[in-house]
Amino acid sequence: MAEFSKEMKIVLIINMIVAVVYGIMYLFLPEAIYTLNEAPYFDPHFWRLFGGVLIAMGIPVLLGIIKGDWDYIKLFFLYAIIGLIIMALVNLTSNMYVTRSATNLVFHWLDTIVMIVLVVFNTFFYLREEKK
């Protein structure tokens, strides 16, 4: 059993918090989020589906933290990095084909920045943990 570092545990907790917060917002409050950020499209089914996926991504992180085993969580962690990269690319490219209000642009870029920051931190700590 390869235990992960204290820094990796902090990164995992941050990932779990972000996944659960965004997941709860999209799963349980899609109408409020739609109204608040003036989104150009609204399909509550897909918004709730996305929220459920985010919560589902947060649960293995919690299990990994509880178990404390790097070998147990590293494949999922790599999957999360790839998922974040794809979501960030989709967000970046959607600027070309979606007309957005000023309010929606702020929320859109905030989401994109959060994803990019998570990708950078996750990749850095993943590579660092793999070297051990």
Short mmCIF file of N, CA, C and O in Angstrom, two decimals:
data_model
loop_
_atom_site.label_atom_id
_atom_site.label_comp_id
_atom_site.label_asym_id
_atom_site.label_seq_id
_atom_site.Cartn_x
_atom_site.Cartn_y
_atom_site.Cartn_z
N MET A 1 0.85 -1.17 0.00
CA MET A 1 0.00 0.00 0.00
C MET A 1 0.90 1.24 0.00
O MET A 1 1.71 1.43 0.88
N ALA A 2 0.73 2.08 -1.00
CA ALA A 2 1.52 3.31 -1.12
C ALA A 2 0.66 4.48 -0.66
O ALA A 2 -0.31 4.84 -1.31
N GLU A 3 1.03 5.03 0.49
CA GLU A 3 0.27 6.17 1.00
C GLU A 3 0.65 7.43 0.24
O GLU A 3 1.78 7.57 -0.21
N PHE A 4 -0.32 8.34 0.09
CA PHE A 4 0.00 9.59 -0.60
C PHE A 4 0.33 10.67 0.41
O PHE A 4 0.03 10.58 1.59
N SER A 5 0.96 11.72 -0.10
CA SER A 5 1.47 12.80 0.75
C SER A 5 0.34 13.66 1.31
O SER A 5 -0.80 13.62 0.84
N LYS A 6 0.72 14.47 2.30
CA LYS A 6 -0.24 15.39 2.90
C LYS A 6 -0.72 16.42 1.87
O LYS A 6 -1.89 16.78 1.85
N GLU A 7 0.19 16.87 1.00
CA GLU A 7 -0.19 17.83 -0.04
C GLU A 7 -1.22 17.23 -0.99
O GLU A 7 -2.15 17.89 -1.41
N MET A 8 -1.02 15.95 -1.35
CA MET A 8 -1.97 15.27 -2.24
C MET A 8 -3.33 15.15 -1.56
O MET A 8 -4.37 15.30 -2.20
N LYS A 9 -3.33 14.91 -0.28
CA LYS A 9 -4.60 14.83 0.45
C LYS A 9 -5.33 16.17 0.38
O LYS A 9 -6.55 16.21 0.19
N ILE A 10 -4.60 17.27 0.51
CA ILE A 10 -5.21 18.60 0.41
C ILE A 10 -5.78 18.83 -0.99
O ILE A 10 -6.89 19.34 -1.15
N VAL A 11 -5.01 18.43 -2.01
CA VAL A 11 -5.49 18.57 -3.40
C VAL A 11 -6.75 17.73 -3.60
O VAL A 11 -7.71 18.19 -4.24
N LEU A 12 -6.78 16.54 -3.06
CA LEU A 12 -7.97 15.69 -3.19
C LEU A 12 -9.18 16.32 -2.48
O LEU A 12 -10.29 16.28 -3.01
N ILE A 13 -8.96 16.89 -1.32
CA ILE A 13 -10.05 17.55 -0.60
C ILE A 13 -10.58 18.73 -1.40
O ILE A 13 -11.80 18.92 -1.51
N ILE A 14 -9.68 19.53 -1.98
CA ILE A 14 -10.10 20.66 -2.82
C ILE A 14 -10.92 20.16 -4.00
O ILE A 14 -11.98 20.71 -4.31
N ASN A 15 -10.45 19.11 -4.67
CA ASN A 15 -11.18 18.53 -5.80
C ASN A 15 -12.56 18.05 -5.38
O ASN A 15 -13.54 18.27 -6.08
N MET A 16 -12.62 17.38 -4.23
CA MET A 16 -13.90 16.88 -3.76
C MET A 16 -14.87 18.02 -3.45
O MET A 16 -16.04 17.97 -3.83
N ILE A 17 -14.37 19.07 -2.81
CA ILE A 17 -15.23 20.21 -2.48
C ILE A 17 -15.76 20.87 -3.75
O ILE A 17 -16.96 21.15 -3.86
N VAL A 18 -14.89 21.10 -4.73
CA VAL A 18 -15.31 21.73 -5.99
C VAL A 18 -16.34 20.84 -6.70
O VAL A 18 -17.37 21.33 -7.16
N ALA A 19 -16.08 19.53 -6.76
CA ALA A 19 -17.01 18.62 -7.44
C ALA A 19 -18.37 18.60 -6.75
O ALA A 19 -19.41 18.66 -7.41
N VAL A 20 -18.37 18.56 -5.43
CA VAL A 20 -19.64 18.49 -4.70
C VAL A 20 -20.40 19.82 -4.79
O VAL A 20 -21.62 19.82 -4.99
N VAL A 21 -19.70 20.94 -4.66
CA VAL A 21 -20.38 22.24 -4.73
C VAL A 21 -21.01 22.44 -6.11
O VAL A 21 -22.21 22.76 -6.22
N TYR A 22 -20.22 22.26 -7.16
CA TYR A 22 -20.78 22.40 -8.51
C TYR A 22 -21.84 21.33 -8.76
O TYR A 22 -22.86 21.60 -9.42
N GLY A 23 -21.61 20.12 -8.28
CA GLY A 23 -22.58 19.04 -8.47
C GLY A 23 -23.91 19.36 -7.84
O GLY A 23 -24.97 19.16 -8.44
N ILE A 24 -23.89 19.85 -6.61
CA ILE A 24 -25.14 20.21 -5.93
C ILE A 24 -25.84 21.34 -6.66
O ILE A 24 -27.07 21.32 -6.84
N MET A 25 -25.06 22.34 -7.09
CA MET A 25 -25.68 23.46 -7.81
C MET A 25 -26.39 22.98 -9.07
O MET A 25 -27.54 23.36 -9.31
N TYR A 26 -25.73 22.15 -9.87
CA TYR A 26 -26.33 21.72 -11.13
C TYR A 26 -27.39 20.63 -10.94
O TYR A 26 -28.34 20.56 -11.70
N LEU A 27 -27.23 19.79 -9.93
CA LEU A 27 -28.20 18.71 -9.73
C LEU A 27 -29.49 19.20 -9.08
O LEU A 27 -30.58 18.85 -9.52
N PHE A 28 -29.36 20.04 -8.05
CA PHE A 28 -30.54 20.43 -7.28
C PHE A 28 -31.05 21.83 -7.58
O PHE A 28 -32.20 22.14 -7.26
N LEU A 29 -30.22 22.69 -8.15
CA LEU A 29 -30.62 24.08 -8.36
C LEU A 29 -30.44 24.55 -9.81
O LEU A 29 -30.00 25.68 -10.04
N PRO A 30 -30.75 23.73 -10.80
CA PRO A 30 -30.46 24.16 -12.18
C PRO A 30 -31.24 25.41 -12.60
O PRO A 30 -30.70 26.25 -13.31
N GLU A 31 -32.49 25.53 -12.15
CA GLU A 31 -33.27 26.71 -12.52
C GLU A 31 -32.67 27.98 -11.94
O GLU A 31 -32.60 29.01 -12.60
N ALA A 32 -32.22 27.91 -10.69
CA ALA A 32 -31.60 29.08 -10.05
C ALA A 32 -30.29 29.45 -10.75
O ALA A 32 -30.01 30.63 -10.97
N ILE A 33 -29.49 28.45 -11.09
CA ILE A 33 -28.23 28.71 -11.78
C ILE A 33 -28.49 29.31 -13.15
O ILE A 33 -27.83 30.27 -13.57
N TYR A 34 -29.49 28.77 -13.85
CA TYR A 34 -29.85 29.29 -15.16
C TYR A 34 -30.25 30.76 -15.08
O TYR A 34 -29.81 31.59 -15.87
N THR A 35 -31.07 31.08 -14.11
CA THR A 35 -31.52 32.47 -13.93
C THR A 35 -30.38 33.37 -13.50
O THR A 35 -30.24 34.49 -14.02
N LEU A 36 -29.57 32.90 -12.60
CA LEU A 36 -28.47 33.71 -12.06
C LEU A 36 -27.42 34.04 -13.11
O LEU A 36 -26.95 35.16 -13.19
N ASN A 37 -27.06 33.06 -13.95
CA ASN A 37 -25.98 33.32 -14.89
C ASN A 37 -26.44 33.63 -16.32
O ASN A 37 -25.62 33.72 -17.22
N GLU A 38 -27.74 33.78 -16.50
CA GLU A 38 -28.30 34.13 -17.80
C GLU A 38 -27.77 33.22 -18.93
O GLU A 38 -27.34 33.69 -19.97
N ALA A 39 -27.84 31.93 -18.69
CA ALA A 39 -27.34 30.96 -19.67
C ALA A 39 -28.15 31.05 -20.97
O ALA A 39 -29.36 31.29 -20.93
N PRO A 40 -27.50 30.86 -22.11
CA PRO A 40 -28.21 30.97 -23.38
C PRO A 40 -29.16 29.79 -23.65
O PRO A 40 -30.11 29.93 -24.39
N TYR A 41 -28.89 28.63 -23.05
CA TYR A 41 -29.73 27.44 -23.25
C TYR A 41 -30.03 26.82 -21.89
O TYR A 41 -29.25 26.92 -20.97
N PHE A 42 -31.18 26.15 -21.82
CA PHE A 42 -31.53 25.48 -20.57
C PHE A 42 -32.25 24.19 -20.87
O PHE A 42 -33.31 24.17 -21.48
N ASP A 43 -31.65 23.11 -20.46
CA ASP A 43 -32.27 21.79 -20.50
C ASP A 43 -32.03 21.17 -19.13
O ASP A 43 -30.92 20.68 -18.85
N PRO A 44 -33.03 21.22 -18.25
CA PRO A 44 -32.80 20.78 -16.87
C PRO A 44 -32.31 19.34 -16.76
O PRO A 44 -31.56 19.02 -15.85
N HIS A 45 -32.70 18.49 -17.70
CA HIS A 45 -32.24 17.09 -17.65
C HIS A 45 -30.71 17.04 -17.76
O HIS A 45 -30.05 16.38 -16.96
N PHE A 46 -30.15 17.71 -18.74
CA PHE A 46 -28.70 17.65 -18.94
C PHE A 46 -27.95 18.42 -17.86
O PHE A 46 -26.84 18.04 -17.48
N TRP A 47 -28.53 19.48 -17.34
CA TRP A 47 -27.89 20.20 -16.24
C TRP A 47 -27.84 19.30 -15.01
O TRP A 47 -26.83 19.23 -14.32
N ARG A 48 -28.94 18.60 -14.72
CA ARG A 48 -28.96 17.69 -13.57
C ARG A 48 -28.05 16.48 -13.81
O ARG A 48 -27.39 16.01 -12.88
N LEU A 49 -28.01 16.01 -15.03
CA LEU A 49 -27.11 14.90 -15.37
C LEU A 49 -25.65 15.29 -15.12
O LEU A 49 -24.89 14.53 -14.52
N PHE A 50 -25.27 16.49 -15.55
CA PHE A 50 -23.92 16.99 -15.33
C PHE A 50 -23.63 17.11 -13.83
O PHE A 50 -22.55 16.72 -13.36
N GLY A 51 -24.58 17.61 -13.06
CA GLY A 51 -24.42 17.70 -11.61
C GLY A 51 -24.23 16.33 -10.98
O GLY A 51 -23.38 16.15 -10.09
N GLY A 52 -24.98 15.36 -11.45
CA GLY A 52 -24.83 13.99 -10.95
C GLY A 52 -23.46 13.41 -11.27
O GLY A 52 -22.86 12.72 -10.43
N VAL A 53 -22.97 13.69 -12.46
CA VAL A 53 -21.64 13.22 -12.84
C VAL A 53 -20.57 13.85 -11.95
O VAL A 53 -19.63 13.17 -11.51
N LEU A 54 -20.70 15.13 -11.67
CA LEU A 54 -19.72 15.79 -10.80
C LEU A 54 -19.73 15.19 -9.40
O LEU A 54 -18.67 14.97 -8.80
N ILE A 55 -20.91 14.94 -8.86
CA ILE A 55 -20.99 14.31 -7.54
C ILE A 55 -20.41 12.90 -7.59
O ILE A 55 -19.68 12.47 -6.69
N ALA A 56 -20.71 12.18 -8.67
CA ALA A 56 -20.14 10.83 -8.84
C ALA A 56 -18.63 10.86 -8.93
O ALA A 56 -17.96 9.92 -8.51
N MET A 57 -18.06 11.95 -9.46
CA MET A 57 -16.60 12.07 -9.51
C MET A 57 -16.03 12.43 -8.13
O MET A 57 -14.87 12.13 -7.83
N GLY A 58 -16.82 13.07 -7.29
CA GLY A 58 -16.36 13.43 -5.95
C GLY A 58 -16.36 12.27 -4.96
O GLY A 58 -15.56 12.24 -4.03
N ILE A 59 -17.24 11.30 -5.16
CA ILE A 59 -17.35 10.18 -4.23
C ILE A 59 -16.09 9.30 -4.20
O ILE A 59 -15.59 8.99 -3.11
N PRO A 60 -15.52 8.90 -5.35
CA PRO A 60 -14.27 8.12 -5.28
C PRO A 60 -13.11 8.88 -4.64
O PRO A 60 -12.24 8.29 -4.02
N VAL A 61 -13.12 10.20 -4.79
CA VAL A 61 -12.09 11.01 -4.14
C VAL A 61 -12.22 10.86 -2.62
O VAL A 61 -11.23 10.65 -1.92
N LEU A 62 -13.45 10.95 -2.12
CA LEU A 62 -13.69 10.76 -0.69
C LEU A 62 -13.24 9.37 -0.25
O LEU A 62 -12.58 9.22 0.78
N LEU A 63 -13.59 8.36 -1.02
CA LEU A 63 -13.18 6.99 -0.69
C LEU A 63 -11.65 6.86 -0.70
O LEU A 63 -11.08 6.17 0.15
N GLY A 64 -11.00 7.52 -1.66
CA GLY A 64 -9.54 7.49 -1.72
C GLY A 64 -8.91 8.17 -0.52
O GLY A 64 -7.90 7.70 0.01
N ILE A 65 -9.50 9.27 -0.07
CA ILE A 65 -8.99 9.98 1.10
C ILE A 65 -9.13 9.09 2.34
O ILE A 65 -8.21 8.97 3.15
N ILE A 66 -10.28 8.45 2.46
CA ILE A 66 -10.52 7.58 3.61
C ILE A 66 -9.55 6.39 3.60
O ILE A 66 -8.96 6.06 4.63
N LYS A 67 -9.38 5.79 2.44
CA LYS A 67 -8.49 4.63 2.34
C LYS A 67 -7.03 5.03 2.46
O LYS A 67 -6.23 4.30 3.03
N GLY A 68 -6.67 6.20 1.92
CA GLY A 68 -5.30 6.70 2.05
C GLY A 68 -4.28 5.98 1.19
O GLY A 68 -3.09 6.04 1.46
N ASP A 69 -4.72 5.29 0.16
CA ASP A 69 -3.84 4.50 -0.68
C ASP A 69 -3.72 5.12 -2.06
O ASP A 69 -4.70 5.27 -2.78
N TRP A 70 -2.50 5.50 -2.46
CA TRP A 70 -2.27 6.12 -3.76
C TRP A 70 -2.59 5.16 -4.89
O TRP A 70 -3.18 5.54 -5.90
N ASP A 71 -2.21 3.90 -4.76
CA ASP A 71 -2.48 2.91 -5.82
C ASP A 71 -3.98 2.76 -6.05
O ASP A 71 -4.42 2.48 -7.17
N TYR A 72 -4.77 2.93 -5.01
CA TYR A 72 -6.22 2.81 -5.09
C TYR A 72 -6.84 3.93 -5.91
O TYR A 72 -7.81 3.72 -6.63
N ILE A 73 -6.28 5.13 -5.82
CA ILE A 73 -6.94 6.30 -6.41
C ILE A 73 -6.24 6.85 -7.65
O ILE A 73 -6.81 7.65 -8.37
N LYS A 74 -5.03 6.44 -7.96
CA LYS A 74 -4.28 7.12 -9.02
C LYS A 74 -4.91 6.98 -10.40
O LYS A 74 -4.89 7.94 -11.17
N LEU A 75 -5.51 5.87 -10.73
CA LEU A 75 -6.15 5.72 -12.03
C LEU A 75 -7.37 6.65 -12.14
O LEU A 75 -7.57 7.30 -13.17
N PHE A 76 -8.14 6.71 -11.08
CA PHE A 76 -9.28 7.62 -11.09
C PHE A 76 -8.82 9.08 -11.17
O PHE A 76 -9.43 9.89 -11.84
N PHE A 77 -7.74 9.39 -10.47
CA PHE A 77 -7.20 10.75 -10.47
C PHE A 77 -6.77 11.14 -11.89
O PHE A 77 -7.03 12.25 -12.34
N LEU A 78 -6.15 10.20 -12.60
CA LEU A 78 -5.76 10.45 -13.99
C LEU A 78 -7.00 10.66 -14.86
O LEU A 78 -7.04 11.55 -15.72
N TYR A 79 -8.03 9.87 -14.64
CA TYR A 79 -9.29 10.02 -15.35
C TYR A 79 -9.89 11.41 -15.11
O TYR A 79 -10.40 12.06 -16.02
N ALA A 80 -9.82 11.88 -13.86
CA ALA A 80 -10.35 13.20 -13.52
C ALA A 80 -9.58 14.30 -14.24
O ALA A 80 -10.17 15.27 -14.71
N ILE A 81 -8.27 14.16 -14.34
CA ILE A 81 -7.45 15.15 -15.06
C ILE A 81 -7.87 15.20 -16.52
O ILE A 81 -8.07 16.27 -17.09
N ILE A 82 -8.02 14.04 -17.13
CA ILE A 82 -8.44 13.98 -18.54
C ILE A 82 -9.83 14.58 -18.71
O ILE A 82 -10.09 15.34 -19.64
N GLY A 83 -10.74 14.26 -17.80
CA GLY A 83 -12.09 14.83 -17.85
C GLY A 83 -12.08 16.34 -17.74
O GLY A 83 -12.79 17.04 -18.47
N LEU A 84 -11.26 16.86 -16.84
CA LEU A 84 -11.16 18.31 -16.69
C LEU A 84 -10.58 18.97 -17.93
O LEU A 84 -11.03 20.06 -18.33
N ILE A 85 -9.60 18.34 -18.54
CA ILE A 85 -9.01 18.89 -19.78
C ILE A 85 -10.07 18.96 -20.87
O ILE A 85 -10.21 19.98 -21.56
N ILE A 86 -10.84 17.89 -21.03
CA ILE A 86 -11.88 17.87 -22.06
C ILE A 86 -12.95 18.92 -21.78
O ILE A 86 -13.36 19.65 -22.68
N MET A 87 -13.37 19.04 -20.52
CA MET A 87 -14.39 20.04 -20.18
C MET A 87 -13.86 21.46 -20.41
O MET A 87 -14.59 22.32 -20.89
N ALA A 88 -12.60 21.71 -20.07
CA ALA A 88 -12.02 23.04 -20.29
C ALA A 88 -11.94 23.34 -21.79
O ALA A 88 -12.23 24.47 -22.21
N LEU A 89 -11.56 22.36 -22.60
CA LEU A 89 -11.50 22.57 -24.05
C LEU A 89 -12.89 22.84 -24.63
O LEU A 89 -13.05 23.72 -25.49
N VAL A 90 -13.88 22.11 -24.16
CA VAL A 90 -15.25 22.35 -24.63
C VAL A 90 -15.69 23.75 -24.23
O VAL A 90 -16.29 24.48 -25.04
N ASN A 91 -15.39 24.15 -23.01
CA ASN A 91 -15.74 25.50 -22.57
C ASN A 91 -15.04 26.56 -23.41
O ASN A 91 -15.65 27.55 -23.80
N LEU A 92 -13.77 26.37 -23.68
CA LEU A 92 -13.03 27.35 -24.47
C LEU A 92 -13.56 27.45 -25.89
O LEU A 92 -13.72 28.53 -26.43
N THR A 93 -13.83 26.30 -26.51
CA THR A 93 -14.31 26.32 -27.90
C THR A 93 -15.75 26.79 -28.02
O THR A 93 -16.15 27.30 -29.06
N SER A 94 -16.53 26.64 -26.95
CA SER A 94 -17.94 27.08 -27.03
C SER A 94 -18.05 28.59 -27.20
O SER A 94 -19.10 29.08 -27.63
N ASN A 95 -17.01 29.31 -26.89
CA ASN A 95 -17.03 30.76 -27.11
C ASN A 95 -17.18 31.11 -28.58
O ASN A 95 -17.64 32.19 -28.92
N MET A 96 -16.80 30.19 -29.47
CA MET A 96 -16.88 30.45 -30.91
C MET A 96 -18.30 30.31 -31.45
O MET A 96 -18.63 30.93 -32.45
N TYR A 97 -19.12 29.50 -30.81
CA TYR A 97 -20.44 29.22 -31.40
C TYR A 97 -21.62 29.54 -30.49
O TYR A 97 -22.76 29.32 -30.87
N VAL A 98 -21.38 30.07 -29.30
CA VAL A 98 -22.47 30.41 -28.39
C VAL A 98 -22.44 31.91 -28.12
O VAL A 98 -21.41 32.46 -27.75
N THR A 99 -23.57 32.56 -28.35
CA THR A 99 -23.69 33.98 -28.03
C THR A 99 -24.06 34.10 -26.56
O THR A 99 -25.04 33.51 -26.11
N ARG A 100 -23.27 34.86 -25.82
CA ARG A 100 -23.45 34.95 -24.37
C ARG A 100 -23.67 36.39 -23.93
O ARG A 100 -23.13 37.31 -24.53
N SER A 101 -24.43 36.54 -22.85
CA SER A 101 -24.58 37.86 -22.23
C SER A 101 -23.31 38.14 -21.41
O SER A 101 -22.51 37.25 -21.16
N ALA A 102 -23.16 39.37 -20.97
CA ALA A 102 -22.00 39.74 -20.16
C ALA A 102 -21.97 38.93 -18.86
O ALA A 102 -20.91 38.46 -18.43
N THR A 103 -23.12 38.78 -18.23
CA THR A 103 -23.20 38.01 -16.99
C THR A 103 -22.79 36.56 -17.23
O THR A 103 -22.02 35.98 -16.47
N ASN A 104 -23.30 35.98 -18.29
CA ASN A 104 -22.96 34.60 -18.60
C ASN A 104 -21.49 34.44 -18.93
O ASN A 104 -20.88 33.43 -18.58
N LEU A 105 -20.89 35.41 -19.59
CA LEU A 105 -19.45 35.35 -19.88
C LEU A 105 -18.63 35.30 -18.60
O LEU A 105 -17.64 34.56 -18.51
N VAL A 106 -19.02 36.07 -17.59
CA VAL A 106 -18.30 36.05 -16.32
C VAL A 106 -18.37 34.66 -15.68
O VAL A 106 -17.35 34.11 -15.27
N PHE A 107 -19.57 34.09 -15.62
CA PHE A 107 -19.72 32.75 -15.05
C PHE A 107 -18.98 31.71 -15.89
O PHE A 107 -18.35 30.80 -15.34
N HIS A 108 -19.07 31.85 -17.19
CA HIS A 108 -18.41 30.92 -18.10
C HIS A 108 -16.90 30.93 -17.89
O HIS A 108 -16.26 29.88 -17.78
N TRP A 109 -16.30 32.12 -17.83
CA TRP A 109 -14.85 32.21 -17.64
C TRP A 109 -14.44 31.79 -16.24
O TRP A 109 -13.36 31.20 -16.06
N LEU A 110 -15.28 32.05 -15.24
CA LEU A 110 -14.98 31.58 -13.89
C LEU A 110 -14.91 30.06 -13.87
O LEU A 110 -13.96 29.48 -13.32
N ASP A 111 -15.89 29.40 -14.47
CA ASP A 111 -15.88 27.93 -14.56
C ASP A 111 -14.63 27.44 -15.28
O ASP A 111 -13.98 26.48 -14.86
N THR A 112 -14.30 28.08 -16.39
CA THR A 112 -13.14 27.66 -17.19
C THR A 112 -11.85 27.85 -16.41
O THR A 112 -10.97 26.97 -16.43
N ILE A 113 -11.73 28.95 -15.72
CA ILE A 113 -10.52 29.20 -14.92
C ILE A 113 -10.39 28.18 -13.79
O ILE A 113 -9.30 27.66 -13.53
N VAL A 114 -11.50 27.86 -13.14
CA VAL A 114 -11.47 26.84 -12.08
C VAL A 114 -10.98 25.51 -12.66
O VAL A 114 -10.13 24.84 -12.06
N MET A 115 -11.49 25.14 -13.83
CA MET A 115 -11.06 23.89 -14.45
C MET A 115 -9.57 23.91 -14.81
O MET A 115 -8.86 22.93 -14.56
N ILE A 116 -9.10 24.99 -15.38
CA ILE A 116 -7.69 25.09 -15.77
C ILE A 116 -6.78 25.03 -14.54
O ILE A 116 -5.76 24.33 -14.54
N VAL A 117 -7.16 25.73 -13.47
CA VAL A 117 -6.37 25.69 -12.23
C VAL A 117 -6.34 24.28 -11.66
O VAL A 117 -5.28 23.79 -11.25
N LEU A 118 -7.49 23.60 -11.66
CA LEU A 118 -7.52 22.22 -11.17
C LEU A 118 -6.66 21.30 -12.04
O LEU A 118 -5.98 20.42 -11.51
N VAL A 119 -6.70 21.49 -13.35
CA VAL A 119 -5.86 20.66 -14.23
C VAL A 119 -4.38 20.86 -13.90
O VAL A 119 -3.62 19.89 -13.78
N VAL A 120 -3.96 22.11 -13.74
CA VAL A 120 -2.55 22.40 -13.44
C VAL A 120 -2.15 21.79 -12.09
O VAL A 120 -1.14 21.07 -12.00
N PHE A 121 -2.92 22.06 -11.04
CA PHE A 121 -2.60 21.52 -9.72
C PHE A 121 -2.64 19.99 -9.71
O PHE A 121 -1.74 19.34 -9.19
N ASN A 122 -3.69 19.43 -10.29
CA ASN A 122 -3.81 17.97 -10.30
C ASN A 122 -2.67 17.32 -11.06
O ASN A 122 -2.12 16.31 -10.61
N THR A 123 -2.32 17.86 -12.21
CA THR A 123 -1.23 17.29 -13.00
C THR A 123 0.10 17.40 -12.25
O THR A 123 0.87 16.43 -12.19
N PHE A 124 0.35 18.57 -11.67
CA PHE A 124 1.59 18.77 -10.91
C PHE A 124 1.71 17.75 -9.77
O PHE A 124 2.73 17.08 -9.62
N PHE A 125 0.66 17.63 -8.98
CA PHE A 125 0.72 16.72 -7.83
C PHE A 125 0.65 15.26 -8.25
O PHE A 125 1.22 14.40 -7.57
N TYR A 126 -0.02 14.96 -9.34
CA TYR A 126 -0.03 13.59 -9.86
C TYR A 126 1.39 13.17 -10.25
O TYR A 126 1.86 12.10 -9.86
N LEU A 127 2.07 14.02 -11.03
CA LEU A 127 3.44 13.70 -11.45
C LEU A 127 4.37 13.61 -10.23
O LEU A 127 5.26 12.74 -10.19
N ARG A 128 4.19 14.50 -9.30
CA ARG A 128 5.01 14.51 -8.10
C ARG A 128 4.79 13.23 -7.28
O ARG A 128 5.75 12.64 -6.76
N GLU A 129 3.56 12.81 -7.18
CA GLU A 129 3.23 11.60 -6.41
C GLU A 129 3.75 10.35 -7.11
O GLU A 129 4.18 9.39 -6.45
N GLU A 130 3.74 10.35 -8.43
CA GLU A 130 4.23 9.20 -9.20
C GLU A 130 5.74 9.02 -9.06
O GLU A 130 6.23 7.90 -9.18
N LYS A 131 6.47 10.11 -8.84
CA LYS A 131 7.92 10.02 -8.69
C LYS A 131 8.32 9.33 -7.39
O LYS A 131 9.42 8.82 -7.30
N LYS A 132 7.45 9.36 -6.40
CA LYS A 132 7.79 8.77 -5.10
C LYS A 132 7.83 7.27 -5.15
O LYS A 132 7.23 6.58 -5.82
#
